[in-house]
Amino acid sequence: MQREQVIVVKLGTSVLTGGTDKLDKAHMVELVRQCCELKKQGHHVILVSSGAVAAGREQLLKPCGRSLIDKQMLAAIGQGQLIHIWQSLFALYGVNVGQMLLTRADVDDRERYLNARDTLNALLNYDVVPIINENDAVATSEIKVGDNDNLSALVAILANANKLLLLTDQEGLFTSDPRTNADATLIGEVTHINDELRQLAGGSGTNLGTGGMATKLQAADIARRAGVEVIIAKGAGKNVILKCMSDELPGTRFLKLTAPKDGRKKWLLAGPKSTGQIVIDAGAISALQNKGASLLAKGVTNAFGRFERGDLIDLIDTKNQVIARGLTRFSSTEVNKIKGAHSNQIGELLEYDSGAEVLHRDDLVLL
Ligand SMILES: Nc1ncnc2c1ncn2[C@@H]1O[C@H](COP(=O)(O)OP(=O)(O)O)[C@@H](O)[C@H]1O
Ligand SMILES: N[C@@H](CCC(=O)OP(=O)(O)O)C(=O)O
């Protein structure tokens, strides 16, 4: 038998409704049966379940628009309904569920991130299936993750998961949207995610889903850096989850990368949106990538955005490619004063000496 694993299963609205305007409860039973089978095999299962807005629409029985406030109201109506269904279906197998509604703010702030991680681990330790969704009713655009694909990648990092299954209404990532291009072919395995691949992934082909393949690719990119294997597959039909586990289902598999061992570095991968960018030269890129060095002021050529000491920023090259992200030891004003300077000039330029490391190697992750 396979070693015990932590598996995050993300179920898109498309899977939960089968493309209709109602939750497909018969299929939800089938998905629950498989999750319970995985638990019986010794694995831990976490569900990231979309469907609150769809459940709200089904419940309201009145026409309702698609603006942010409409969706927030529908989610407020539907989330209770959704969790109630999951709870009663898992109860058929004697399994408890625990609801966690998160927003971006819960991962941005390190303290809140650790709290969420502790709750998630406690649920798993008590053999409960965590069921996670975005807290849509209160999440405004500033604090939203925005889509459950990216949310599920953050959850996979929080839970130190082995696998993330992104189940949707297509067999995986195709060379273009199969809804509009009948010649599109399935990409079976992805080893590198680059701009060329990103261009293949379009938005949602329906007005039910959020983000389409583009957000699934973003999610795969984040999760695989944290050492999580990611599979995009079709969530309809029998035994889809079990078949994903034994590689029997057609799908797109993203090979995992070596994860940083340090928990803080994993948080940096999942964590806050950057507040600025520091442009670094070729020498600095090579030192970071090949020697695991810290970033010194002399390798900095420019800084964009307004940031303070301790903020998360991206390190970019001259072509705007993000090389790394991390916590800066200087504000944007200070970086602009010391860029290009040698270590022994810093004290003079800033009138105080706080070292020449703009980003310490312990505070950054390479991308
Ligand atoms: N290259 C692509 N390969 C597969 N699907 C794609 C691609 N580009 C865009 N899509 C669209 O992404 C949709 C799935 O995403 P989405 O509608 O957000 O579903 P979900 O609710 O499962 O998240 C597909 O139905 C398809 O129309
Ligand atoms: N949080 C929303 C779903 C957001 C979302 O990403 O939807 P989907 O693209 O269907 O996974 C809901 O519960 O309706």
CSV table of C-alpha atoms and ligand atoms in Angstrom, one decimal:
chain,number,residue,atom,x,y,z
A,1,MET,CA,0.0,0.0,0.0
A,2,GLN,CA,1.1,3.6,-0.7
A,3,ARG,CA,2.5,5.5,2.3
A,4,GLU,CA,0.0,7.7,4.1
A,5,GLN,CA,-0.5,11.0,2.3
A,6,VAL,CA,-2.2,14.3,2.8
A,7,ILE,CA,-4.4,14.9,-0.2
A,8,VAL,CA,-6.2,18.1,-1.0
A,9,VAL,CA,-9.1,17.7,-3.4
A,10,LYS,CA,-10.4,20.9,-5.0
A,11,LEU,CA,-13.9,20.5,-6.4
A,12,GLY,CA,-14.9,23.3,-8.8
A,13,THR,CA,-18.5,24.5,-9.2
A,14,SER,CA,-18.5,22.7,-12.6
A,15,VAL,CA,-17.9,19.3,-10.8
A,16,LEU,CA,-20.5,20.0,-8.1
A,17,THR,CA,-23.2,21.1,-10.5
A,18,GLY,CA,-22.3,19.0,-13.5
A,19,GLY,CA,-22.7,22.2,-15.5
A,20,THR,CA,-26.3,22.6,-14.4
A,21,ASP,CA,-27.8,25.3,-12.1
A,22,LYS,CA,-28.2,22.9,-9.2
A,23,LEU,CA,-25.8,20.9,-6.9
A,24,ASP,CA,-25.6,17.3,-8.2
A,25,LYS,CA,-26.1,15.5,-4.9
A,26,ALA,CA,-25.8,12.1,-6.4
A,27,HIS,CA,-22.3,12.9,-7.6
A,28,MET,CA,-21.4,14.5,-4.3
A,29,VAL,CA,-22.2,11.1,-2.6
A,30,GLU,CA,-19.9,9.4,-5.1
A,31,LEU,CA,-17.1,11.9,-4.3
A,32,VAL,CA,-17.7,11.4,-0.5
A,33,ARG,CA,-17.5,7.7,-0.9
A,34,GLN,CA,-14.1,7.9,-2.5
A,35,CYS,CA,-12.8,10.4,0.1
A,36,CYS,CA,-13.8,7.9,2.8
A,37,GLU,CA,-12.1,5.1,0.9
A,38,LEU,CA,-8.9,7.1,0.9
A,39,LYS,CA,-9.3,7.7,4.6
A,40,LYS,CA,-9.7,3.9,5.1
A,41,GLN,CA,-6.4,3.4,3.3
A,42,GLY,CA,-4.8,5.7,5.9
A,43,HIS,CA,-4.6,9.0,3.9
A,44,HIS,CA,-5.8,12.4,5.2
A,45,VAL,CA,-8.2,14.2,2.9
A,46,ILE,CA,-9.0,17.9,2.8
A,47,LEU,CA,-11.7,19.2,0.5
A,48,VAL,CA,-11.6,22.7,-1.0
A,49,SER,CA,-15.2,23.0,-2.1
A,50,SER,CA,-16.6,25.7,-4.4
A,51,GLY,CA,-20.4,25.7,-4.9
A,52,ALA,CA,-21.6,28.3,-2.3
A,53,VAL,CA,-22.7,30.8,-4.9
A,54,ALA,CA,-24.4,28.0,-7.0
A,55,ALA,CA,-26.1,26.7,-3.9
A,56,GLY,CA,-27.3,30.2,-3.0
A,57,ARG,CA,-28.8,30.7,-6.5
A,58,GLU,CA,-30.5,27.3,-6.2
A,59,GLN,CA,-31.9,28.2,-2.7
A,60,LEU,CA,-33.0,31.8,-3.5
A,61,LEU,CA,-35.4,30.9,-6.3
A,62,LYS,CA,-35.3,34.5,-7.5
A,63,PRO,CA,-33.3,35.9,-10.4
A,64,CYS,CA,-30.1,37.5,-9.1
A,65,GLY,CA,-27.2,39.2,-10.9
A,66,ARG,CA,-23.5,38.5,-11.0
A,67,SER,CA,-22.0,41.5,-9.3
A,68,LEU,CA,-19.7,41.1,-6.4
A,69,ILE,CA,-22.4,42.0,-3.9
A,70,ASP,CA,-24.9,39.6,-5.5
A,71,LYS,CA,-22.3,36.8,-5.3
A,72,GLN,CA,-21.5,37.7,-1.7
A,73,MET,CA,-25.1,37.5,-0.8
A,74,LEU,CA,-25.6,34.2,-2.6
A,75,ALA,CA,-22.5,32.8,-0.9
A,76,ALA,CA,-24.0,33.8,2.5
A,77,ILE,CA,-27.1,31.9,1.6
A,78,GLY,CA,-25.4,29.0,0.0
A,79,GLN,CA,-22.4,28.2,2.2
A,80,GLY,CA,-24.6,27.0,5.0
A,81,GLN,CA,-26.5,24.8,2.7
A,82,LEU,CA,-23.3,23.5,1.1
A,83,ILE,CA,-21.7,22.5,4.4
A,84,HIS,CA,-24.9,20.9,5.5
A,85,ILE,CA,-25.0,18.6,2.5
A,86,TRP,CA,-21.3,17.7,2.9
A,87,GLN,CA,-21.9,17.1,6.6
A,88,SER,CA,-24.8,14.8,6.1
A,89,LEU,CA,-23.1,12.9,3.3
A,90,PHE,CA,-19.9,12.2,5.3
A,91,ALA,CA,-22.1,11.3,8.3
A,92,LEU,CA,-23.3,8.3,6.2
A,93,TYR,CA,-19.7,7.0,6.5
A,94,GLY,CA,-19.4,8.0,10.2
A,95,VAL,CA,-16.9,10.8,9.3
A,96,ASN,CA,-17.0,14.2,10.8
A,97,VAL,CA,-16.3,17.4,8.8
A,98,GLY,CA,-15.0,20.8,9.9
A,99,GLN,CA,-15.6,24.0,8.0
A,100,MET,CA,-12.9,26.6,7.5
A,101,LEU,CA,-13.7,29.8,5.6
A,102,LEU,CA,-10.5,31.6,4.7
A,103,THR,CA,-9.5,34.9,3.0
A,104,ARG,CA,-6.2,36.1,1.7
A,105,ALA,CA,-5.7,38.0,5.0
A,106,ASP,CA,-5.5,34.6,6.8
A,107,VAL,CA,-2.4,33.6,4.8
A,108,ASP,CA,-0.8,37.1,4.4
A,109,ASP,CA,-0.4,37.6,8.1
A,110,ARG,CA,2.1,35.1,9.5
A,111,GLU,CA,0.4,34.9,12.9
A,112,ARG,CA,-3.0,34.1,11.3
A,113,TYR,CA,-1.3,31.7,8.9
A,114,LEU,CA,0.1,29.7,11.8
A,115,ASN,CA,-3.4,29.8,13.5
A,116,ALA,CA,-5.0,28.4,10.3
A,117,ARG,CA,-2.3,25.8,10.0
A,118,ASP,CA,-2.8,24.6,13.6
A,119,THR,CA,-6.5,24.3,13.2
A,120,LEU,CA,-6.1,22.4,10.0
A,121,ASN,CA,-3.6,20.0,11.6
A,122,ALA,CA,-5.8,19.5,14.6
A,123,LEU,CA,-8.8,18.6,12.4
A,124,LEU,CA,-6.6,16.0,10.6
A,125,ASN,CA,-5.2,14.6,13.8
A,126,TYR,CA,-8.8,14.1,15.0
A,127,ASP,CA,-9.6,12.3,11.8
A,128,VAL,CA,-12.0,15.0,10.6
A,129,VAL,CA,-12.3,16.1,7.0
A,130,PRO,CA,-11.7,19.8,6.7
A,131,ILE,CA,-14.0,21.5,4.1
A,132,ILE,CA,-12.6,24.8,3.0
A,133,ASN,CA,-13.9,27.6,0.9
A,134,GLU,CA,-13.2,31.3,0.6
A,135,ASN,CA,-15.2,33.4,3.1
A,136,ASP,CA,-17.0,35.0,0.2
A,137,ALA,CA,-19.6,36.8,2.2
A,138,VAL,CA,-17.0,39.1,3.8
A,139,ALA,CA,-14.1,38.9,1.3
A,140,THR,CA,-13.8,42.2,-0.7
A,141,SER,CA,-11.5,42.4,-3.6
A,142,GLU,CA,-8.6,43.6,-1.5
A,143,ILE,CA,-8.6,40.6,0.9
A,144,LYS,CA,-9.8,37.9,-1.5
A,145,VAL,CA,-7.7,35.0,-2.8
A,146,GLY,CA,-10.3,35.3,-5.6
A,147,ASP,CA,-10.6,31.8,-6.8
A,148,ASN,CA,-10.5,28.4,-5.2
A,149,ASP,CA,-7.7,27.1,-7.4
A,150,ASN,CA,-5.2,29.4,-5.8
A,151,LEU,CA,-6.9,28.9,-2.4
A,152,SER,CA,-6.4,25.2,-2.7
A,153,ALA,CA,-2.7,25.7,-3.4
A,154,LEU,CA,-2.4,27.8,-0.3
A,155,VAL,CA,-4.3,25.1,1.7
A,156,ALA,CA,-1.9,22.4,0.3
A,157,ILE,CA,1.0,24.4,1.6
A,158,LEU,CA,-0.6,25.0,4.9
A,159,ALA,CA,-1.3,21.3,5.3
A,160,ASN,CA,2.1,20.2,4.0
A,161,ALA,CA,0.2,18.1,1.5
A,162,ASN,CA,1.6,15.5,-0.8
A,163,LYS,CA,-1.0,15.9,-3.6
A,164,LEU,CA,-3.4,18.5,-4.9
A,165,LEU,CA,-6.1,17.2,-7.2
A,166,LEU,CA,-7.8,20.0,-9.1
A,167,LEU,CA,-11.0,18.4,-10.3
A,168,THR,CA,-12.9,20.3,-13.0
A,169,ASP,CA,-15.1,19.8,-16.2
A,170,GLN,CA,-12.2,19.0,-18.6
A,171,GLU,CA,-9.7,16.2,-18.6
A,172,GLY,CA,-6.9,18.6,-17.8
A,173,LEU,CA,-4.9,21.4,-19.4
A,174,PHE,CA,-5.2,21.3,-23.2
A,175,THR,CA,-3.2,23.1,-25.9
A,176,SER,CA,-6.1,25.5,-26.0
A,177,ASP,CA,-9.6,25.7,-24.6
A,178,PRO,CA,-11.4,22.6,-25.9
A,179,ARG,CA,-14.7,24.4,-25.7
A,180,THR,CA,-13.6,26.6,-28.6
A,181,ASN,CA,-11.0,24.5,-30.3
A,182,ALA,CA,-11.9,20.9,-31.3
A,183,ASP,CA,-8.3,20.2,-32.2
A,184,ALA,CA,-7.0,21.0,-28.8
A,185,THR,CA,-5.0,18.1,-27.2
A,186,LEU,CA,-4.4,17.1,-23.6
A,187,ILE,CA,-1.0,17.9,-22.1
A,188,GLY,CA,-0.2,14.9,-20.0
A,189,GLU,CA,2.8,16.1,-18.0
A,190,VAL,CA,4.3,19.5,-17.1
A,191,THR,CA,7.8,19.9,-15.9
A,192,HIS,CA,8.2,23.6,-16.4
A,193,ILE,CA,5.6,26.4,-16.2
A,194,ASN,CA,6.6,29.3,-18.4
A,195,ASP,CA,4.9,32.1,-20.3
A,196,GLU,CA,4.3,29.9,-23.3
A,197,LEU,CA,2.3,27.5,-21.2
A,198,ARG,CA,0.4,30.3,-19.5
A,199,GLN,CA,-0.8,31.6,-22.9
A,200,LEU,CA,-2.5,28.2,-23.5
A,201,ALA,CA,-4.6,28.5,-20.4
A,202,GLY,CA,-7.7,30.6,-20.8
A,203,GLY,CA,-10.4,31.8,-18.5
A,204,SER,CA,-13.6,29.9,-17.5
A,205,GLY,CA,-15.6,28.7,-20.5
A,206,THR,CA,-18.8,29.1,-18.5
A,207,ASN,CA,-20.4,31.7,-16.2
A,208,LEU,CA,-20.4,29.2,-13.3
A,209,GLY,CA,-16.6,28.8,-12.8
A,210,THR,CA,-14.1,31.4,-11.7
A,211,GLY,CA,-10.7,31.7,-13.3
A,212,GLY,CA,-10.7,28.7,-15.7
A,213,MET,CA,-7.4,27.0,-16.5
A,214,ALA,CA,-5.4,30.2,-15.9
A,215,THR,CA,-6.0,30.1,-12.2
A,216,LYS,CA,-5.4,26.3,-12.1
A,217,LEU,CA,-2.0,26.9,-13.7
A,218,GLN,CA,-1.2,29.6,-11.1
A,219,ALA,CA,-2.2,27.2,-8.4
A,220,ALA,CA,-0.1,24.4,-9.8
A,221,ASP,CA,2.9,26.7,-10.0
A,222,ILE,CA,2.6,27.7,-6.4
A,223,ALA,CA,1.9,24.3,-5.0
A,224,ARG,CA,4.6,22.4,-6.9
A,225,ARG,CA,7.3,24.8,-5.6
A,226,ALA,CA,6.2,23.8,-2.1
A,227,GLY,CA,6.8,20.1,-3.0
A,228,VAL,CA,3.2,19.2,-3.8
A,229,GLU,CA,2.4,17.0,-6.8
A,230,VAL,CA,-0.6,18.6,-8.7
A,231,ILE,CA,-3.0,16.9,-11.0
A,232,ILE,CA,-5.8,18.5,-13.0
A,233,ALA,CA,-8.4,16.0,-14.0
A,234,LYS,CA,-12.1,15.7,-14.9
A,235,GLY,CA,-14.2,15.4,-11.8
A,236,ALA,CA,-17.3,13.7,-13.4
A,237,GLY,CA,-17.8,9.9,-13.5
A,238,LYS,CA,-17.1,7.1,-11.1
A,239,ASN,CA,-14.0,6.6,-9.0
A,240,VAL,CA,-12.3,9.8,-10.3
A,241,ILE,CA,-10.4,10.5,-7.1
A,242,LEU,CA,-9.3,6.9,-6.6
A,243,LYS,CA,-8.2,6.7,-10.3
A,244,CYS,CA,-6.2,10.0,-9.9
A,245,MET,CA,-4.4,8.4,-7.0
A,246,SER,CA,-3.4,5.4,-9.0
A,247,ASP,CA,-2.6,7.4,-12.2
A,248,GLU,CA,-5.4,5.6,-14.1
A,249,LEU,CA,-7.2,8.8,-15.1
A,250,PRO,CA,-6.2,10.9,-18.0
A,251,GLY,CA,-5.2,14.3,-16.7
A,252,THR,CA,-2.4,16.8,-16.5
A,253,ARG,CA,0.3,16.0,-14.0
A,254,PHE,CA,2.7,18.7,-12.7
A,255,LEU,CA,5.9,17.3,-11.3
A,256,LYS,CA,6.8,18.7,-7.9
A,257,LEU,CA,9.9,20.7,-7.1
A,258,THR,CA,12.1,20.4,-4.1
A,259,ALA,CA,10.4,22.3,-1.3
A,260,PRO,CA,12.2,24.7,1.1
A,261,LYS,CA,12.5,22.9,4.4
A,262,ASP,CA,12.0,26.0,6.5
A,263,GLY,CA,8.3,26.7,7.4
A,264,ARG,CA,8.8,30.4,7.0
A,265,LYS,CA,10.0,30.0,3.5
A,266,LYS,CA,7.0,27.9,2.7
A,267,TRP,CA,4.9,30.7,4.1
A,268,LEU,CA,6.7,33.1,1.7
A,269,LEU,CA,5.6,30.9,-1.2
A,270,ALA,CA,2.0,31.0,0.0
A,271,GLY,CA,2.1,34.3,1.7
A,272,PRO,CA,1.5,37.9,1.2
A,273,LYS,CA,1.2,39.8,-2.0
A,274,SER,CA,4.4,41.7,-2.7
A,275,THR,CA,4.3,45.5,-2.1
A,276,GLY,CA,7.1,46.3,-4.5
A,277,GLN,CA,9.9,45.2,-6.8
A,278,ILE,CA,13.7,45.4,-6.6
A,279,VAL,CA,15.5,45.0,-9.9
A,280,ILE,CA,18.8,43.0,-9.6
A,281,ASP,CA,21.7,42.6,-12.0
A,282,ALA,CA,23.1,39.4,-13.5
A,283,GLY,CA,25.8,39.0,-10.9
A,284,ALA,CA,23.3,39.1,-8.1
A,285,ILE,CA,21.0,36.6,-9.9
A,286,SER,CA,23.8,34.2,-10.2
A,287,ALA,CA,24.9,34.6,-6.6
A,288,LEU,CA,21.3,34.0,-5.4
A,289,GLN,CA,20.7,31.0,-7.7
A,290,ASN,CA,24.1,29.3,-7.6
A,291,LYS,CA,25.5,30.2,-4.2
A,292,GLY,CA,22.4,30.6,-2.1
A,293,ALA,CA,23.7,34.1,-1.2
A,294,SER,CA,21.9,37.0,0.3
A,295,LEU,CA,21.1,40.1,-1.9
A,296,LEU,CA,23.7,42.9,-1.4
A,297,ALA,CA,23.1,46.5,-2.3
A,298,LYS,CA,25.7,46.4,-5.0
A,299,GLY,CA,23.5,44.0,-7.0
A,300,VAL,CA,20.5,46.2,-6.9
A,301,THR,CA,19.8,48.4,-9.9
A,302,ASN,CA,16.4,49.9,-9.1
A,303,ALA,CA,13.4,49.7,-6.9
A,304,PHE,CA,9.7,50.2,-7.7
A,305,GLY,CA,6.7,50.7,-5.4
A,306,ARG,CA,6.5,51.9,-1.9
A,307,PHE,CA,7.6,49.5,0.8
A,308,GLU,CA,8.8,49.5,4.3
A,309,ARG,CA,11.3,47.4,6.1
A,310,GLY,CA,10.0,43.9,6.7
A,311,ASP,CA,7.6,44.1,3.7
A,312,LEU,CA,7.4,41.3,1.1
A,313,ILE,CA,8.9,42.3,-2.2
A,314,ASP,CA,9.7,40.6,-5.5
A,315,LEU,CA,13.2,40.5,-6.9
A,316,ILE,CA,13.0,40.9,-10.7
A,317,ASP,CA,15.5,40.9,-13.6
A,318,THR,CA,15.6,43.6,-16.2
A,319,LYS,CA,13.0,41.8,-18.2
A,320,ASN,CA,10.5,41.8,-15.3
A,321,GLN,CA,10.9,38.1,-14.6
A,322,VAL,CA,10.5,37.4,-10.9
A,323,ILE,CA,13.6,35.6,-9.7
A,324,ALA,CA,12.8,35.5,-5.9
A,325,ARG,CA,10.6,36.9,-3.2
A,326,GLY,CA,11.3,37.8,0.3
A,327,LEU,CA,11.3,40.2,3.2
A,328,THR,CA,13.3,43.4,2.7
A,329,ARG,CA,15.5,44.8,5.3
A,330,PHE,CA,15.3,48.3,3.9
A,331,SER,CA,12.4,50.6,2.8
A,332,SER,CA,12.0,51.6,-0.9
A,333,THR,CA,13.4,55.1,-0.1
A,334,GLU,CA,16.5,53.5,1.5
A,335,VAL,CA,17.0,50.9,-1.3
A,336,ASN,CA,16.9,53.8,-3.8
A,337,LYS,CA,19.7,55.5,-1.9
A,338,ILE,CA,21.9,52.5,-1.5
A,339,LYS,CA,21.4,50.7,-4.9
A,340,GLY,CA,24.6,49.8,-6.5
A,341,ALA,CA,26.7,50.8,-3.4
A,342,HIS,CA,29.5,48.8,-1.9
A,343,SER,CA,29.0,47.5,1.6
A,344,ASN,CA,31.4,50.0,3.1
A,345,GLN,CA,29.4,53.0,1.7
A,346,ILE,CA,26.1,52.1,3.2
A,347,GLY,CA,26.7,53.8,6.6
A,348,GLU,CA,27.6,57.1,4.9
A,349,LEU,CA,24.7,57.0,2.4
A,350,LEU,CA,22.0,56.3,5.1
A,351,GLU,CA,23.7,58.0,8.0
A,352,TYR,CA,23.4,54.8,10.0
A,353,ASP,CA,24.8,51.3,9.3
A,354,SER,CA,22.4,48.4,9.2
A,355,GLY,CA,24.5,46.1,7.1
A,356,ALA,CA,24.6,45.7,3.3
A,357,GLU,CA,22.1,42.8,3.0
A,358,VAL,CA,19.0,44.1,1.3
A,359,LEU,CA,17.4,40.7,1.6
A,360,HIS,CA,19.0,38.0,3.8
A,361,ARG,CA,19.1,34.5,2.3
A,362,ASP,CA,17.0,33.2,5.3
A,363,ASP,CA,14.2,35.6,4.3
A,364,LEU,CA,13.9,34.8,0.6
A,365,VAL,CA,12.7,32.0,-1.7
A,366,LEU,CA,13.9,31.5,-5.3
A,367,LEU,CA,11.1,31.1,-7.9
B,1,LIG,N1,-6.2,25.3,-22.3
B,1,LIG,C1,-7.3,24.9,-21.7
B,1,LIG,N2,-7.5,23.6,-21.4
B,1,LIG,C2,-8.6,23.2,-20.7
B,1,LIG,N3,-9.6,24.0,-20.4
B,1,LIG,C3,-9.5,25.4,-20.6
B,1,LIG,C4,-8.3,25.9,-21.3
B,1,LIG,N4,-8.4,27.2,-21.3
B,1,LIG,C5,-9.6,27.5,-20.8
B,1,LIG,N5,-10.2,26.5,-20.3
B,1,LIG,C6,-11.6,26.5,-19.7
B,1,LIG,O1,-11.4,26.3,-18.3
B,1,LIG,C7,-12.7,25.7,-17.8
B,1,LIG,C8,-12.5,25.1,-16.4
B,1,LIG,O2,-12.4,26.1,-15.4
B,1,LIG,P1,-13.6,26.7,-14.6
B,1,LIG,O3,-14.8,27.0,-15.5
B,1,LIG,O4,-13.1,27.8,-13.7
B,1,LIG,O5,-14.1,25.4,-13.8
B,1,LIG,P2,-14.1,25.0,-12.2
B,1,LIG,O6,-15.4,25.4,-11.7
B,1,LIG,O7,-13.8,23.6,-12.2
B,1,LIG,O8,-13.0,25.8,-11.5
B,1,LIG,C9,-13.0,24.7,-18.9
B,1,LIG,O9,-14.4,24.4,-18.9
B,1,LIG,C10,-12.5,25.4,-20.2
B,1,LIG,O10,-13.6,26.0,-20.9
B,2,LIG,N1,-16.0,30.5,-3.5
B,2,LIG,C1,-16.9,30.3,-4.6
B,2,LIG,C2,-16.2,29.6,-5.7
B,2,LIG,C3,-15.0,30.3,-6.3
B,2,LIG,C4,-14.3,29.5,-7.4
B,2,LIG,O1,-13.1,29.5,-7.6
B,2,LIG,O2,-15.2,28.7,-8.2
B,2,LIG,P1,-14.7,27.5,-9.2
B,2,LIG,O3,-13.9,28.1,-10.3
B,2,LIG,O4,-15.9,26.9,-9.6
B,2,LIG,O5,-13.8,26.6,-8.4
B,2,LIG,C5,-18.2,29.5,-4.3
B,2,LIG,O6,-18.1,28.8,-3.3
B,2,LIG,O7,-19.1,29.6,-5.0
